[in-house]
Amino acid sequence: MKNLKLLLNLKIHCDVFEDTNLIVSGQSSADNDLSSKLGNVFVISKNILYSADLISEKASKYYDLESLFPDKNVPKTIGMWYRDLYNTIYICFENGEIYSLIIDNNGVQHCSISHDLECKVVDIQWSPDEELAAVVCDSDSLILLNSEFFSLAEIDLNDSCRGENELISVGWGKKETQFHGSEGKNAAKSKPTSVDPSFIEDNHSVNLTWRGDSNMFAASYWCSEKNMRKVKIFNMDGVLLSTSEDISGLNEPICWRPSGNLIALPQQLPNKKVVSFLEKNGLKHGDFTLPADTKVKHISWNEGSNILCTICENQQNHAEEVMLWVTGNYHWYIKQKFKFVSLTRNVWWDKERPNRIYALCEGGILQILEWTSLVSTSYHSQSEDKSYVSVIDNNSILLTSFKEAVIPPPMSSYKLNCSDAVNHVMFAPLDGDQPHMLCAILFNGDVAFFKDPLSSPTILSDLVQKHNISEEMISLSHWEWVSPDILVFCSSVKRETHIHQLSISQDGLELRNVTKFQGNIITCNRRAEKLVIQTTDGKLFSYNTKSLVVTETLSLIEPCYDIKVHSSGLFCLSELSRLYLNNVPINFPSITCKVTSFILKDPYLLVTTSSHKLVILQCSDSENVEISERKLERGSRLVTTFDNSVVLQAPRGNLETIQPRALTILTLGTLIDSKQFKTALSLMRKQRLDLNLIIDHNQKLFLDEVNNFVNQIDPQWITLLVTELSGEDVTANLYKQYYKKKDTSFLNGSKVKSVCEALLSVMSTEDLRKKYIFPILSALVKIGEMSKAIQLASNEVAMQHLMFIVDSNKLYMEALGVYDLNAALKIAGKSQKDPKEYIPYLNSLKSMEPNYMRFVIDKKLKRYESALMHISKCCDECEEECLKFIEDNSLYPSALKIFKNDLKRSSVIASKYAAYLFKERHYEESGIMYLRSDDKEKALQSFTRAGNWRQCMIIVMDSNFSNEEQQKHAENVCNMLISAHKYSEAAILSSEWLLDHDKAVEMYTQARCWKEAIYTAKKFGKSSLIDTIIKDALIETANILSEDINTQSDKTKKYVERLKTVRIEKENRTAYIFDDMSDTASETSSTSSVRTKSFQSRSSKNTKKMSRKMWSLKEGNPREEEALVATLSSIISSTEKYVGEVHSACSSLLVFQEDELAGKLQSALDEWLSIIDKSKNIIWPKEAGTNEASVLDEKFKYPPEVSIKQEWKFNLLKS
């Protein structure tokens, strides 16, 4: 589907070119400038060897060949070649002598004869690897030489030997045995047509051609015996492999395709002229027809084997015409037809740049042309475009609208015929009213405009206008249709380019202006009303078509031949398969140095790679993000895109259409935004997309247009949508790579309910309810309104649908739940339930009192709250059953609410509830319930167990107990508080109720409430206890605290050091160990998943044991790092308790003038807190990754929150 576009056109004139046809490439420049890479060439002119610089067009004399011959009689020069490896030029003369000239920058340093063939030489051809040379002698013989000029073989072309690989027929498939149709058996006797040799112009010369790998070569020679031209194929040792079959009409030119599969040579048939192809076995393998009245003078393949060049003589005007042929799908296209500046003496292709050709022309001109292969497409970024692709085929334009039909070449939707060969095609810009849609530049200088082909028949010939341009068409390149009335093209004059503007009018084409530009342009791209032009050195310029100002914009790292304009910049593809955005490489592992073709489909960039993948990137001003990739057929290239489809072409020429998910979602979004919900949903079903996307693409739009949505969509599709409806936003998970990240979802947390309610509000109207009954039922089921759905499913079909989307057993239970026994009977009848079971049960329900019936149903459905409500409305006969139901199902809170106005029942329920709470050890709540049931004795027991001494004493005071009984109850409560280690509360009770102040002081001491202990001793005249109990306990406690703090401080330092060691060891592990551990972990995970059941059966004891092992601080534990962090976190959390105790102890020590002990205690704590502050950044480094700990260890990812006031320290104790 590609056409050839002229990139470079240079005409180099040098005087030494006028009298020679021998010219070989020398050294080239190493910079990125394509024109400077031309370097220099070596030329023999008038028996003198020159070195010509193609940039400066100047030649310097290297060597006088007359000095090689004493008589100054220089034989005719047959061949010359330059070997860069040895920096040596070899020259072969007609007399058979071959000379080697060692050169440097100053000229020839040494000259010697390398070999003397001792025969007259007609031609010599070196192999592509320069290791072999085939020499043609005047007696139709060949000599094969190696690189050291030793003779490997001498070959006689007239030898009758057919070769080692001659095909032998065993008689199978003879023509006489085949079916010949209406022609009958006489067809077997017919002879093939041949051309009379007298009408064939042949100079009987021998022509040689090498295969690209240098393993074979072919010789075309005149066979006198057969009176026709034959071809013999030899291997690299000179052994004859095969001889061509008898093919009459073959001409002299011959060229072996570098890839090796075909040998091309012209052939004259009785009614036409063709280029025929031979295989290496000598058999013909197809041909293609040449234009009439032409004779092939030269034929050659480019190094890429994809372009065949034929130079033909027009037998009417004897002018030379150059045609470049390209094949695809077994069809040969003439992609370019042109003339060189004058008749050619020699033509050859560049070995390094496959699409560059050199032509040495008469008049001393060396013309250099270079093309690139590009697909000619219309502006597919426009939605109204029909995705046209044009293919040039001689004087026809094969035009296909891929949006209408995918037609592989050489077929097409339309065929636009022109008066002469087409060299370039342009599509009109889509930014204005266009009277024409396509423009073609023809070989004869005409510019042809075509109207929209859709209004014409398949074969179109509606040529609107033709306007002749006087300059030679080969010198005009880079045609661009800038605006509806302006065409721009370029012409090269040495190192200068002229930019021409043509205005389009009904009268013709008028040259508006010409802008001169220094440098040779290789690409030209339209950008609004400006042109982005690139020179051979990779610099980009902007040309304003209005102001005619050329400004430099940026410089590319390397020249790029495929440039596409985008709002975010210029996407440029170099010949080294690198893709750039402006001058910045797009570096993704999947496309780096691998890009073979690309297309922009805003906002996506589609790329094919040399690893045979299609990669889709999201291109934006800030960054390019890789969206997806998929495998392709080997060698596929992008052709065009339309809607959600991408067309690719395989190397053999066939087309493949795929629909990448990214483009499908892009198309889907456009349809939804334009409110074409039916088309969008159809596309989603076809592409198997999650139907939630039609909502999540724009949730607000969907809810606003729900009425429009329902009117467009078939009820079955709505039912399907409701069935697939989920609460997740698929643009944030399943299709997140195709959407920008949203801050919050519009229907955050209420999507299913909101969508279903919106749909129901439209579908439930009186005029639509019958039509949309199925989606209505589905929506009600989706939001849990099963009862409403059952009530709506009045007819047989609706009930059948309901049973289809809901399990019959569940539906049966739901029918019972709404107490609709008739519906339950219908559902049960359509299910697989046994009538002997459900019919008696339903009949028994019908016979019950309504409230009791509902109680029975609710009890069966385990809706205990509702069941209790219904049984409470039944008669007194059900009272015992009601109480038992409450007790069995622990419905005490609900029962208290229901019977709050029935004092008798609520008292009984409160008593039972209190007993239940006491049994569950909720003593505080049990005491409250006993109080409500007026059972103070049991309430006293409950509060005593709860340790609520104040409530106990309140009950005691309200119960008219004697003083002795009150004291007894107070002692019981006090003992309970002591056993629960609530010493401070026991001290208050002892002081206030038992009047035992000694015990109160002792309890305060136990609680470490030093100030309260001293106060109580002073107040009640127990000062002696201060020295005997309080002070001693205080000093002992201070020493214990000091030892504990020192121990915790040592542990902190030890664990922090170990943590540092563990982390260093973890970082030093090699990468392959990590890989092995990853594989092992994967296997372990797989194994453990199989054994889940056995783990679940372990006892609680074993589970705790496993937990202890997991958090073990033993060195080498796989979770040692997490265990250390957890332990340190626990130690740090305990500091808040220590600070309170130390502050209280130091305060009392200072009162007792124990300053030294208080200072020691405060210093120990202060040092510990300082160690912790310094260690926090080590334990929890700021640069730690978010995945350091597992989800179970979330609380250990950050330091614990500890509130320590700065006032805890006493200034009196500061050193």
PDB file of C-alpha atoms in Angstrom, residues 20-28 38-44 50-52 79-83 89-90 346 348 360:
ATOM      1  CA  THR A  20      34.052   8.626 -18.337  1.00  0.00           C
ATOM      2  CA  ASN A  21      31.665   5.906 -17.428  1.00  0.00           C
ATOM      3  CA  LEU A  22      33.873   4.469 -14.669  1.00  0.00           C
ATOM      4  CA  ILE A  23      33.147   5.876 -11.274  1.00  0.00           C
ATOM      5  CA  VAL A  24      33.358   4.157  -7.873  1.00  0.00           C
ATOM      6  CA  SER A  25      32.489   5.357  -4.388  1.00  0.00           C
ATOM      7  CA  GLY A  26      35.310   6.237  -2.042  1.00  0.00           C
ATOM      8  CA  GLN A  27      35.314   7.317   1.593  1.00  0.00           C
ATOM      9  CA  SER A  28      32.227   8.985   3.093  1.00  0.00           C
ATOM     10  CA  LEU A  38      28.163  11.347  -0.204  1.00  0.00           C
ATOM     11  CA  GLY A  39      31.896  11.659   0.435  1.00  0.00           C
ATOM     12  CA  ASN A  40      34.196  11.330  -2.555  1.00  0.00           C
ATOM     13  CA  VAL A  41      34.365   9.159  -5.674  1.00  0.00           C
ATOM     14  CA  PHE A  42      37.200   7.931  -7.856  1.00  0.00           C
ATOM     15  CA  VAL A  43      37.020   8.593 -11.582  1.00  0.00           C
ATOM     16  CA  ILE A  44      39.196   7.636 -14.547  1.00  0.00           C
ATOM     17  CA  TYR A  50      40.926  11.549 -10.091  1.00  0.00           C
ATOM     18  CA  SER A  51      39.362  11.861  -6.653  1.00  0.00           C
ATOM     19  CA  ALA A  52      36.218  13.984  -6.881  1.00  0.00           C
ATOM     20  CA  GLY A  79      36.720  -2.097 -14.509  1.00  0.00           C
ATOM     21  CA  MET A  80      37.687  -0.288 -11.354  1.00  0.00           C
ATOM     22  CA  TRP A  81      36.753  -0.883  -7.741  1.00  0.00           C
ATOM     23  CA  TYR A  82      37.804   0.438  -4.356  1.00  0.00           C
ATOM     24  CA  ARG A  83      38.382  -1.743  -1.278  1.00  0.00           C
ATOM     25  CA  ILE A  89      42.000   0.818  -5.833  1.00  0.00           C
ATOM     26  CA  TYR A  90      42.084  -2.017  -8.363  1.00  0.00           C
ATOM     27  CA  ASN A 346      26.157   4.280 -15.823  1.00  0.00           C
ATOM     28  CA  TRP A 348      24.017   1.977  -9.746  1.00  0.00           C
ATOM     29  CA  LEU A 360      26.208   9.266 -14.353  1.00  0.00           C
TER      30      LEU A 360
END
